[in-house]
CSV table of C-alpha atoms in Angstrom, one decimal:
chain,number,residue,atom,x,y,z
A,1,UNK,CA,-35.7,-43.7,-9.4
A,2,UNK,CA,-38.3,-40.7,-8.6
A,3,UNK,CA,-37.4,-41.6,-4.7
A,4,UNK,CA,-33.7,-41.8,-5.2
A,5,UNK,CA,-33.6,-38.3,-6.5
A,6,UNK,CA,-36.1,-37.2,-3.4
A,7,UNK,CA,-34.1,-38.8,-0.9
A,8,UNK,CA,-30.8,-37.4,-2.2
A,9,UNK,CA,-32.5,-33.9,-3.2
A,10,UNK,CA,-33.6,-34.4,1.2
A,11,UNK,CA,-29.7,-34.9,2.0
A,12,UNK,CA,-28.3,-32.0,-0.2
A,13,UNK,CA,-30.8,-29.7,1.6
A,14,UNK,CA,-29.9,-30.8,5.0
A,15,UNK,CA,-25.7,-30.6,4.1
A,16,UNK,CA,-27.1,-27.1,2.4
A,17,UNK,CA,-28.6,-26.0,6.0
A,18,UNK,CA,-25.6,-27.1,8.1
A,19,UNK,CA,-22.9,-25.2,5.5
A,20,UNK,CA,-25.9,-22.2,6.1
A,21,UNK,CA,-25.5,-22.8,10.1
A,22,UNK,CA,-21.4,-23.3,9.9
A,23,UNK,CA,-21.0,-19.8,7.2
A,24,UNK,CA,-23.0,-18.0,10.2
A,25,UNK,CA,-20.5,-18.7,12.3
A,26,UNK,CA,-17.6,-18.9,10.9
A,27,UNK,CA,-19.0,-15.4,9.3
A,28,UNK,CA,-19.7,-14.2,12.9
A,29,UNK,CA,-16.2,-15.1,13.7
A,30,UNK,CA,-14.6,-13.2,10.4
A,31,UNK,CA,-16.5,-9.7,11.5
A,32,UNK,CA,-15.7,-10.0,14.9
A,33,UNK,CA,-12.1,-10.4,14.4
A,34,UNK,CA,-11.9,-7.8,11.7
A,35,UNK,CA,-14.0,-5.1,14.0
A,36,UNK,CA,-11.0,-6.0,16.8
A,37,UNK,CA,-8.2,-5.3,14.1
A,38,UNK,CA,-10.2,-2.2,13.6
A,39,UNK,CA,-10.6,-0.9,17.0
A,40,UNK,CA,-6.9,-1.7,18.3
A,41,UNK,CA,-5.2,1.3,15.7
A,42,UNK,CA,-8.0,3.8,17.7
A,43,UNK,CA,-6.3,3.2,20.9
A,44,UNK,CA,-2.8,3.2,19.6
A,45,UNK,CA,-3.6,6.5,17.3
A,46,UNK,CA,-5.1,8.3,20.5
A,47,UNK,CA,-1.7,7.5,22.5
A,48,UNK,CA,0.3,8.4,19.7
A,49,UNK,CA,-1.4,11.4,19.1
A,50,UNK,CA,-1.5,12.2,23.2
A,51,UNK,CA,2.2,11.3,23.6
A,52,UNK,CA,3.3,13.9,20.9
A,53,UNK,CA,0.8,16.6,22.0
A,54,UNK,CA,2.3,16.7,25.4
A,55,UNK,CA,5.5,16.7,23.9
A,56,UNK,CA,7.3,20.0,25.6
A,57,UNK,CA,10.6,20.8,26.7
A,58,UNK,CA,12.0,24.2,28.3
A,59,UNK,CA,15.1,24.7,29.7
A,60,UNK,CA,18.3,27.2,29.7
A,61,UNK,CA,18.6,27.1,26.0
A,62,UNK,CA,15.1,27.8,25.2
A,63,UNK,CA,11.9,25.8,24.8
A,64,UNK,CA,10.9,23.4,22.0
A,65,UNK,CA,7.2,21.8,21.4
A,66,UNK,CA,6.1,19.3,19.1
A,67,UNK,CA,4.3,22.2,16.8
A,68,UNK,CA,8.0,23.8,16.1
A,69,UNK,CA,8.4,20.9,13.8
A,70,UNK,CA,6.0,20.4,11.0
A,71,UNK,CA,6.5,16.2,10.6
A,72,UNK,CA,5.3,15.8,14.2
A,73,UNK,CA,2.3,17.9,13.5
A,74,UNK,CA,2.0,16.3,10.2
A,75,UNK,CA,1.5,13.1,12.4
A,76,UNK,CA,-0.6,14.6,15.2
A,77,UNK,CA,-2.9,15.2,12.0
A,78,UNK,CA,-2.5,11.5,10.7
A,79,UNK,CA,-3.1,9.8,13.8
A,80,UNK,CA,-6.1,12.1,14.4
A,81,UNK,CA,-7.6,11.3,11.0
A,82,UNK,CA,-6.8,7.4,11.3
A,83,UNK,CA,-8.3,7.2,14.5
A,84,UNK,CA,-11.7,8.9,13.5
A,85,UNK,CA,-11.6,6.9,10.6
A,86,UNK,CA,-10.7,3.7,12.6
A,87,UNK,CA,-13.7,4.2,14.7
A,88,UNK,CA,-15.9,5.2,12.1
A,89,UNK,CA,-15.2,1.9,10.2
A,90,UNK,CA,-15.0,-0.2,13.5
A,91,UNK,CA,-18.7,0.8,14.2
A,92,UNK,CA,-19.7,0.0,10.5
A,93,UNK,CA,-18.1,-3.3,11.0
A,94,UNK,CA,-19.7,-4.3,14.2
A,95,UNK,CA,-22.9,-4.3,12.7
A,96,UNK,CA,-24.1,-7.7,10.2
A,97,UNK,CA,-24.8,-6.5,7.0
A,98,UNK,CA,-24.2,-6.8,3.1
A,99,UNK,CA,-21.1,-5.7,1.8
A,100,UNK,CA,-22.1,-4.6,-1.7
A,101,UNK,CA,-19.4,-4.2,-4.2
A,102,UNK,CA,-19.8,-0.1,-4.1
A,103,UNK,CA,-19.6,-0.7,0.0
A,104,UNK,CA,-16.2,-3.4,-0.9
A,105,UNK,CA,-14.3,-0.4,-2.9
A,106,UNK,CA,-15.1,2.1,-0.6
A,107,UNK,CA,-13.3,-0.1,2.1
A,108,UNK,CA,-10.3,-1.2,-0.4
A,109,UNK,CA,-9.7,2.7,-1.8
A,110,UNK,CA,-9.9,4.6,2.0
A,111,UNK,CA,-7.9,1.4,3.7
A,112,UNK,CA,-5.2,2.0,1.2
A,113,UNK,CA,-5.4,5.6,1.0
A,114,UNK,CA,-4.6,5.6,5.1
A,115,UNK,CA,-2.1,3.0,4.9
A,116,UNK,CA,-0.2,5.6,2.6
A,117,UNK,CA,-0.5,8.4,5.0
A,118,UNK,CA,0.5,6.7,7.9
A,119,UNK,CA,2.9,5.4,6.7
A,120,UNK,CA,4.1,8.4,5.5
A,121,UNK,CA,3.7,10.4,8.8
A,122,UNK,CA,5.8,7.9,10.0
A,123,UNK,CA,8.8,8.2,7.4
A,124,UNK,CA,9.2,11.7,7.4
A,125,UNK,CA,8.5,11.6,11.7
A,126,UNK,CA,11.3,9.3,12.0
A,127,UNK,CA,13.7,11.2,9.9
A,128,UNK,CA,13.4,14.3,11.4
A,129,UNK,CA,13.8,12.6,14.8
A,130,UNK,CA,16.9,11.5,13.4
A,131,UNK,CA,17.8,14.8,12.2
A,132,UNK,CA,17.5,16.0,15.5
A,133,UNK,CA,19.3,13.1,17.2
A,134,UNK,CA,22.6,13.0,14.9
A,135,UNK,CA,22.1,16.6,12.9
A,136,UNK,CA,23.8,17.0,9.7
A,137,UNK,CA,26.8,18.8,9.4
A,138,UNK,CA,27.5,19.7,5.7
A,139,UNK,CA,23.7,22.0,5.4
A,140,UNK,CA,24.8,23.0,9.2
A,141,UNK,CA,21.7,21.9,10.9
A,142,UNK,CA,23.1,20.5,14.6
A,143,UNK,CA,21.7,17.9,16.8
A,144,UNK,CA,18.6,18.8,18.9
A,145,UNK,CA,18.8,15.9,21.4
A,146,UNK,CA,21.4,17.1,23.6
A,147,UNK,CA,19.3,20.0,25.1
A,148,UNK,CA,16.1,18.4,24.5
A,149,UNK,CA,16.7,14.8,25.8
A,150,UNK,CA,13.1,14.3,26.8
A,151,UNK,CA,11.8,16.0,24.3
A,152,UNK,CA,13.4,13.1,21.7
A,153,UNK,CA,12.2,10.5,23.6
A,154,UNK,CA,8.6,11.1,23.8
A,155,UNK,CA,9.0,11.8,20.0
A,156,UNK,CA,10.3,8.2,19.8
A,157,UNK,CA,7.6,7.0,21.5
A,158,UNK,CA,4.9,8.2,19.4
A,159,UNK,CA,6.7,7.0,16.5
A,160,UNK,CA,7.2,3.7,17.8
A,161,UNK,CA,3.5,3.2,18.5
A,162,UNK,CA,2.9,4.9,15.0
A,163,UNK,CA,4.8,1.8,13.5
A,164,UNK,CA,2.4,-0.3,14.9
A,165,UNK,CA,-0.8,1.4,13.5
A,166,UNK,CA,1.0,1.3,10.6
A,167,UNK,CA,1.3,-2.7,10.7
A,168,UNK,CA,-1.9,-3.1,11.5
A,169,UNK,CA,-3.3,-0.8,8.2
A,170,UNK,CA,-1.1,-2.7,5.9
A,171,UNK,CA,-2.9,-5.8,7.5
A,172,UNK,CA,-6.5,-4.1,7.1
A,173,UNK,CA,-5.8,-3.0,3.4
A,174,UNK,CA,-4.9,-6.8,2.5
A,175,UNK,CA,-7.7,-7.6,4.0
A,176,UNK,CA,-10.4,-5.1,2.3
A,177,UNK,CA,-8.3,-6.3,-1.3
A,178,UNK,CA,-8.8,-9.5,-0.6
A,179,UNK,CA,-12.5,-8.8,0.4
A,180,UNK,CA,-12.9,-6.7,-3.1
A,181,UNK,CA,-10.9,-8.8,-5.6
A,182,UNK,CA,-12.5,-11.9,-4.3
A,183,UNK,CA,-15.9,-11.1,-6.1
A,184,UNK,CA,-13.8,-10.8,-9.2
A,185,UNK,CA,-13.2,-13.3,-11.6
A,186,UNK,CA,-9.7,-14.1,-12.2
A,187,UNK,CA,-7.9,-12.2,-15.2
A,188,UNK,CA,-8.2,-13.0,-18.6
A,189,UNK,CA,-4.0,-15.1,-19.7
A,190,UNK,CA,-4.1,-15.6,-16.2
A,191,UNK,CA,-7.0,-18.5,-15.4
A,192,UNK,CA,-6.3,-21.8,-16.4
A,193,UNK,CA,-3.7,-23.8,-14.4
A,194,UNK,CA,-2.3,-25.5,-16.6
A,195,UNK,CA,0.5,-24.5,-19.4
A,196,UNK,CA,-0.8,-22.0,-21.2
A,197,UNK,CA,0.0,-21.3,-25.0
A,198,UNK,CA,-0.1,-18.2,-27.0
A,199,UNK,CA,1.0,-18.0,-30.4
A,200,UNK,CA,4.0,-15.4,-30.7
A,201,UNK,CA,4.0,-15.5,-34.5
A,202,UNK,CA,0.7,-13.4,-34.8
B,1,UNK,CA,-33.2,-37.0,-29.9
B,2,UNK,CA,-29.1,-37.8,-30.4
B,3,UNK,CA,-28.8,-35.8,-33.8
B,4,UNK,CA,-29.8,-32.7,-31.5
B,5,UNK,CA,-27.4,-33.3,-28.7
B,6,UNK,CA,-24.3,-33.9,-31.9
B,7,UNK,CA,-25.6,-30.1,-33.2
B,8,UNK,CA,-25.8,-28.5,-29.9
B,9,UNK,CA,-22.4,-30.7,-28.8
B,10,UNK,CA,-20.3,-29.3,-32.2
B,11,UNK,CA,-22.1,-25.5,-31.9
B,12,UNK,CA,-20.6,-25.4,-28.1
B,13,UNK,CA,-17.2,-26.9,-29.4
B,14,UNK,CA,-17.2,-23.7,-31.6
B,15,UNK,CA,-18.0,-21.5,-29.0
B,16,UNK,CA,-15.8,-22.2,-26.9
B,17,UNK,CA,-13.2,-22.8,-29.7
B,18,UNK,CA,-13.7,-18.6,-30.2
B,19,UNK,CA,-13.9,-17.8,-27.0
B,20,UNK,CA,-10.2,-19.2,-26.7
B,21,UNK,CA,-9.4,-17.0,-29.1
B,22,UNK,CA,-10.6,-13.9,-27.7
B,23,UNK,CA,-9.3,-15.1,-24.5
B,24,UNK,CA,-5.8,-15.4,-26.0
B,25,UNK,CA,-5.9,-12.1,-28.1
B,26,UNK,CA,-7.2,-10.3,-24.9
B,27,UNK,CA,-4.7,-12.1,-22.4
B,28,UNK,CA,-1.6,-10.5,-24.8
B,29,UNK,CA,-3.2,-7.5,-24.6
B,30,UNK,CA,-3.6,-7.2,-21.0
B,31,UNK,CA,0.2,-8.9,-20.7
B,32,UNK,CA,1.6,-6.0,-22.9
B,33,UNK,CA,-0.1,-3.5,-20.7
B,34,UNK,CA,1.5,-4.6,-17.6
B,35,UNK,CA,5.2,-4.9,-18.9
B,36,UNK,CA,4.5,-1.4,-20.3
B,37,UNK,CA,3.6,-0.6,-16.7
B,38,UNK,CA,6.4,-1.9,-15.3
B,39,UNK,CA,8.9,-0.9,-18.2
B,40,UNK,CA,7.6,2.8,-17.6
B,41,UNK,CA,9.1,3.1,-13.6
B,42,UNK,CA,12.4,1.5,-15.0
B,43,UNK,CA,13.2,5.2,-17.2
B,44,UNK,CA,11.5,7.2,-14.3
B,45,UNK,CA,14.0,5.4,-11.2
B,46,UNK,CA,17.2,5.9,-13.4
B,47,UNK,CA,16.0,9.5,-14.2
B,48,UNK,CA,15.5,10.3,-10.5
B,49,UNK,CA,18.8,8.2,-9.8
B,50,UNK,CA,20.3,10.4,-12.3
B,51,UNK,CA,19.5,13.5,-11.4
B,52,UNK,CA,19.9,13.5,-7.8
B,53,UNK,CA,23.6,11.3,-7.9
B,54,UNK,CA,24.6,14.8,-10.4
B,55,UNK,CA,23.4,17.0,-7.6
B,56,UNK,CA,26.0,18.7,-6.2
B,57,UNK,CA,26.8,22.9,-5.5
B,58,UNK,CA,29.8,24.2,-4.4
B,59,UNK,CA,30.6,27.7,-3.6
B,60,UNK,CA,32.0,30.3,-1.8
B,61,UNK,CA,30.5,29.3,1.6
B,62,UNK,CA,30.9,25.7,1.2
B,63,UNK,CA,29.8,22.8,-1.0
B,64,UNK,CA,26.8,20.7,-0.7
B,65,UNK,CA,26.4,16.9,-2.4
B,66,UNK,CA,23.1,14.9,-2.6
B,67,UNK,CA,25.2,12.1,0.0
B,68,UNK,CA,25.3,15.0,2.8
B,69,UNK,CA,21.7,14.2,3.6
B,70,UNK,CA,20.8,10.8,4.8
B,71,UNK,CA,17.2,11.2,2.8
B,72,UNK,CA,18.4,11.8,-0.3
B,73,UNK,CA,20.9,8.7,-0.1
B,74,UNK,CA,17.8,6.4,0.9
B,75,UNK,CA,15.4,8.1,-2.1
B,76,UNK,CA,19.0,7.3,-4.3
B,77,UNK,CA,19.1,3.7,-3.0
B,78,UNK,CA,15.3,3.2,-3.1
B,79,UNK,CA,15.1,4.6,-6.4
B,80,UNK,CA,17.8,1.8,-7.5
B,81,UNK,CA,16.6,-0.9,-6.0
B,82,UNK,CA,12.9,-0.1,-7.9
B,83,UNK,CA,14.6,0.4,-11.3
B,84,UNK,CA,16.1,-3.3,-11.0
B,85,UNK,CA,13.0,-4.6,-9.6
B,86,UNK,CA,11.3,-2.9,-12.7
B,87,UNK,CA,13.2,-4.3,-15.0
B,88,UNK,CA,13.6,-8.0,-13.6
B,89,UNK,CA,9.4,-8.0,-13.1
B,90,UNK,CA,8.9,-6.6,-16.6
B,91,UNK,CA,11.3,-8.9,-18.4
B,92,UNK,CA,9.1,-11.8,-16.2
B,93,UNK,CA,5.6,-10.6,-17.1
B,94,UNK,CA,6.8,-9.9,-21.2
B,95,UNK,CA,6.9,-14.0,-21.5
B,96,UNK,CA,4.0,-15.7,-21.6
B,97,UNK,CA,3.8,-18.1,-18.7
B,98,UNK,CA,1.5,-19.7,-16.4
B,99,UNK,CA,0.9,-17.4,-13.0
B,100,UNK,CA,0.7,-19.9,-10.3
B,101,UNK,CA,-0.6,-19.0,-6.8
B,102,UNK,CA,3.1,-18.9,-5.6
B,103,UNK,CA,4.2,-16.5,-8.5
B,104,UNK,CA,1.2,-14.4,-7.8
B,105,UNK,CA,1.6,-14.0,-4.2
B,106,UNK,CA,5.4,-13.2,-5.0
B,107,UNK,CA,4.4,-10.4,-7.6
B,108,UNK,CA,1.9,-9.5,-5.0
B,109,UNK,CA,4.0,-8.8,-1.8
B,110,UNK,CA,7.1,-7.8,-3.7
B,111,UNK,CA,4.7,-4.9,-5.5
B,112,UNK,CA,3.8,-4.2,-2.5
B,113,UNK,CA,6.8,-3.4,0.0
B,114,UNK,CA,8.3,-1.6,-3.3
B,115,UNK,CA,5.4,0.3,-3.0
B,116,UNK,CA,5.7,1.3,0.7
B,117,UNK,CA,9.3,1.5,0.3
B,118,UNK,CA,9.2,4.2,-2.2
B,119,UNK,CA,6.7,6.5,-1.3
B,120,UNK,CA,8.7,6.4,2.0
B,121,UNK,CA,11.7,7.7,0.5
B,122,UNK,CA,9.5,9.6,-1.4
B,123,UNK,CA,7.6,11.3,1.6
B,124,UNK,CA,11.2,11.6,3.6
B,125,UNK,CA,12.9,13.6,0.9
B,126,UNK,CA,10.0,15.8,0.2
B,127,UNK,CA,10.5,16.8,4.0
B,128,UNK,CA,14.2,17.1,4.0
B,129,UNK,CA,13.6,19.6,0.3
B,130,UNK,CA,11.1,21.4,2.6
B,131,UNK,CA,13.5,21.9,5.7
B,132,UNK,CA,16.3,23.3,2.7
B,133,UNK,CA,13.8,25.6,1.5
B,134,UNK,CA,12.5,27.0,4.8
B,135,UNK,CA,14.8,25.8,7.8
B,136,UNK,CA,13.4,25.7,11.3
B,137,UNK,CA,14.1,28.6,13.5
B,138,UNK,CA,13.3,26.7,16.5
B,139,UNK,CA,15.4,23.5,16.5
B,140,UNK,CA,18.0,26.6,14.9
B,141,UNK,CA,17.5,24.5,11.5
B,142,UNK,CA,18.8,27.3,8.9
B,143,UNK,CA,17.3,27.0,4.8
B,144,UNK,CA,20.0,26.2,2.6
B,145,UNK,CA,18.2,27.1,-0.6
B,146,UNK,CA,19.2,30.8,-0.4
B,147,UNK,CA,22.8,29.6,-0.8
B,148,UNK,CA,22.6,26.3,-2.7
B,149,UNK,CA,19.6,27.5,-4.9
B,150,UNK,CA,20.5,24.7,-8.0
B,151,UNK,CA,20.8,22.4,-5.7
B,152,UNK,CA,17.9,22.3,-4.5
B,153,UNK,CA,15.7,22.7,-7.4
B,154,UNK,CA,17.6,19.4,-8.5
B,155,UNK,CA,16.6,17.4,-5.4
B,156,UNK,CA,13.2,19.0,-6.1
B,157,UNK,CA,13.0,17.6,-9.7
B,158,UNK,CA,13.9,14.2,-8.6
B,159,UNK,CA,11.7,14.0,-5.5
B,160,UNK,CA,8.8,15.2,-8.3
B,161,UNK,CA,9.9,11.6,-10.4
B,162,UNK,CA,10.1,9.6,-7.7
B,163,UNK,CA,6.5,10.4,-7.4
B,164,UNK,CA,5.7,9.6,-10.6
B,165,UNK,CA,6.9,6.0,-10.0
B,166,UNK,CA,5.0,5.7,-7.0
B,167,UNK,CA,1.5,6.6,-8.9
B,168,UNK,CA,3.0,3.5,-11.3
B,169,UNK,CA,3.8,1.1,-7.9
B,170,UNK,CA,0.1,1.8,-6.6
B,171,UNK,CA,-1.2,1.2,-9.7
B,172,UNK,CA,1.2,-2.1,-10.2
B,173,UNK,CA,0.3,-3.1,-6.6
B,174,UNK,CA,-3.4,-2.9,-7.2
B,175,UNK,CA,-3.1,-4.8,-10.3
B,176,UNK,CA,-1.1,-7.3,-8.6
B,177,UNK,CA,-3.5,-7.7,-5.6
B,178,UNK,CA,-6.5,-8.4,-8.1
B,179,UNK,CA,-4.6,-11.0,-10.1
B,180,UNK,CA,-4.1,-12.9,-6.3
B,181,UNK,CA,-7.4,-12.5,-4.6
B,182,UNK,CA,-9.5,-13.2,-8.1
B,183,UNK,CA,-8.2,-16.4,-7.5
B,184,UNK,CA,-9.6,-17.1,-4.3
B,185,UNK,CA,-13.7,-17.0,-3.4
B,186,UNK,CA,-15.2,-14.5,-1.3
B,187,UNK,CA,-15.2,-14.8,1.9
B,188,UNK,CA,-17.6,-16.4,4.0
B,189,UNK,CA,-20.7,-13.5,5.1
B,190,UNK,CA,-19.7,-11.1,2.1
B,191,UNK,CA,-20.5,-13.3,0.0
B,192,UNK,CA,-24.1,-13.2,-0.7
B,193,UNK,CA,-25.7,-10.7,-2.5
B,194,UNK,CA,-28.9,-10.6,-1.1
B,195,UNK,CA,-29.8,-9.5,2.8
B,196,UNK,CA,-27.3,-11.2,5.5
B,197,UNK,CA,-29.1,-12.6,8.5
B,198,UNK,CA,-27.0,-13.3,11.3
B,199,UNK,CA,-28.8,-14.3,14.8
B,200,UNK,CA,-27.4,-12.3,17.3
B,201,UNK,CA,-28.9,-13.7,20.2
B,202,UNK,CA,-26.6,-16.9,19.9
C-alpha cells in the first residue's frame, strides 16, 4: 500500500515537472507575443506622429500646417505619449519576471487610460478632417480641401495609421484585464453554473 | 473515530448552509448595485438627448439647429442608442439569472464598444463646442458663439452629460470585464506568486 502511494506520489512529480517545462514555454511564448503587440503601436505612433508633423501646405491662398488646427496637435501629442509609453512597457515586457497584483493594475489602469486617449485623438482628428473636407454651411465654416489637397491627405494618412494603434490598444487593454481579473475570484450571484435561486420575498 | 467524522460532517453542512446565505444576501446586493449603475446612464442619455434635440437659435443673422453639425447629430444618435442599451441591460441584470460565459462575454463586449462609442461622440462634440467658441482663423473657421451664445451653452451642457455617462460606461465596462476574466485562471507565467525562472538560454 506504502509503495503504491510512493510510486504514484513518483508519477505526479514527474507529470508536475513536465507541466513546469510545458508552462515555461508556453509562458515564453505568451511574453514574447505580448512584447510584439507592444512594440508594433511604437512604429505606427512614430509614422503617425511624423506624417502629421510634416504636414504643410503653401500656396496662392495662403499656407496651412498641422499646428493651425488643435485636433492634429492634440494627436501629435497622443501618438507621442503612446509611443513612449509603448516602448516603455515593451521593454518592461521583454524581460521574465513576476507580475504582482500592484504590477497587474498598473498595466490594466494605464492600458485603458491610453486606449481612451487614442481613441479620442482619433475621433476628434477625423472630424475635423471632415470638417475640412465637406465644411459646414449653416455655422459658415467652408471646406479646406480644395486649396489644401495635400495637406488633407497626409492628415488622412496619419489618421488611418492612428486607427490601427488604436486596434491594437483595445487589444492590449483586454489583454492586461484579462491578465488582472484572472487572479480574481469570480463574483459573489455570479459563481455557480448551475440555476441559481434567490428568494424575492425577503 | 466515526462519531467524530458525523460532528465535523454536520458542523461543515452548517457552514456552508450560512455561507449560502451570505452568498445570496451579498449576490442581491451587488445585483442591485449594478442595475442602479446601469438605470443611472438611462436618465443621463435622455437628458443629453433632450437638451441638445431643443437646441436651436435663430436670429437676425441666421438660425442655427443642433442637426447643422454632423457631431452633434452623432453625440444625439450615440446618446440614444446608450439610453436603450441602458435600459435593455438594466432590465436583464434586475432578474436574477444564471450569467453564463456566453452572457458574460456579451455584457462584456457590448459594455465595451458603448464605451468607446460614447466617449467618441463625446470627445468629437467637445471639439466641434471648442471650434463654436473660438473658430480657426487659419482654415478661416469663424466662432459662432458671439452670435448664437444660447446655443452654445446648450450644446455645452449636453456635451458636460454625456460625460457623465461615460464615467458610468468605464465603470460598467470594468465591472463587466471582471465578471468575465474571474472566470477564467491566470495565465500561464503570471501566475505564480513567487520568483519566475525562465531559462533564457533555450
Amino acid at each position: 500500500m506504502a509503495d503504491k502511494t510512493e510510486k504514484t506520489g513518483a508519477v505526479a512529480t514527474i507529470t508536475s515537472e513536465t507541466g513546469a517545462c510545458q508552462e515555461e514555454d508556453l509562458s515564453y511564448g505568451v511574453r514574447t507575443a505580448e512584447t510584439l503587440l507592444r512594440l508594433f503601436p511604437v512604429g505606427l505612433c512614430v509614422a503617425a506622429l511624423a506624417v502629421m508633423i510634416k504636414d504643410s501646405e503653401s500656396n496662392e491662398y495662403g499656407s496651412l500646417t498641422y499646428s493651425n488646427i488643435t485636433a492634429f496637435r492634440f494627436l501629435v501629442h497622443a501618438n507621442g505619449i503612446l509611443a513612449g509609453y509603448s516602448l516603455l512597457s515593451a521593454a518592461f515586457t521583454a524581460v521574465p519576471r513576476t507580475m504582482t497584483m500592484s504590477r497587474a493594475w498598473t498595466f490594466f489602469l494605464l492600458d485603458q487610460v491610453l486606449t481612451y486617449l487614442i481613441l479620442a485623438a482619433g475621433a476628434v482628428a477625423t472630424e475635423v478632417a471632415f470638417l475640412t473636407y465637406k465644411g459646414d454651411v449653416a455655422v459658415t465654416w467652408s471646406e479646406a480641401c480644395g486649396t489644401y489637397g495635400q495637406f488633407c491627405k497626409k492628415a488622412t494618412t496619419s489618421i488611418i495609421i492612428t486607427f490601427l494603434v488604436v486596434i491594437c490598444y483595445v487589444l492590449l487593454s483586454l489583454i492586461s484585464s484579462y491578465r488582472l481579473f484572472s487572479k480574481y475570484d469570480a463574483p459573489v450571484g455570479y459563481r455557480n453554473k448551475g440555476i441559481e435561486i434567490v428568494d424575492l420575498g425577503s
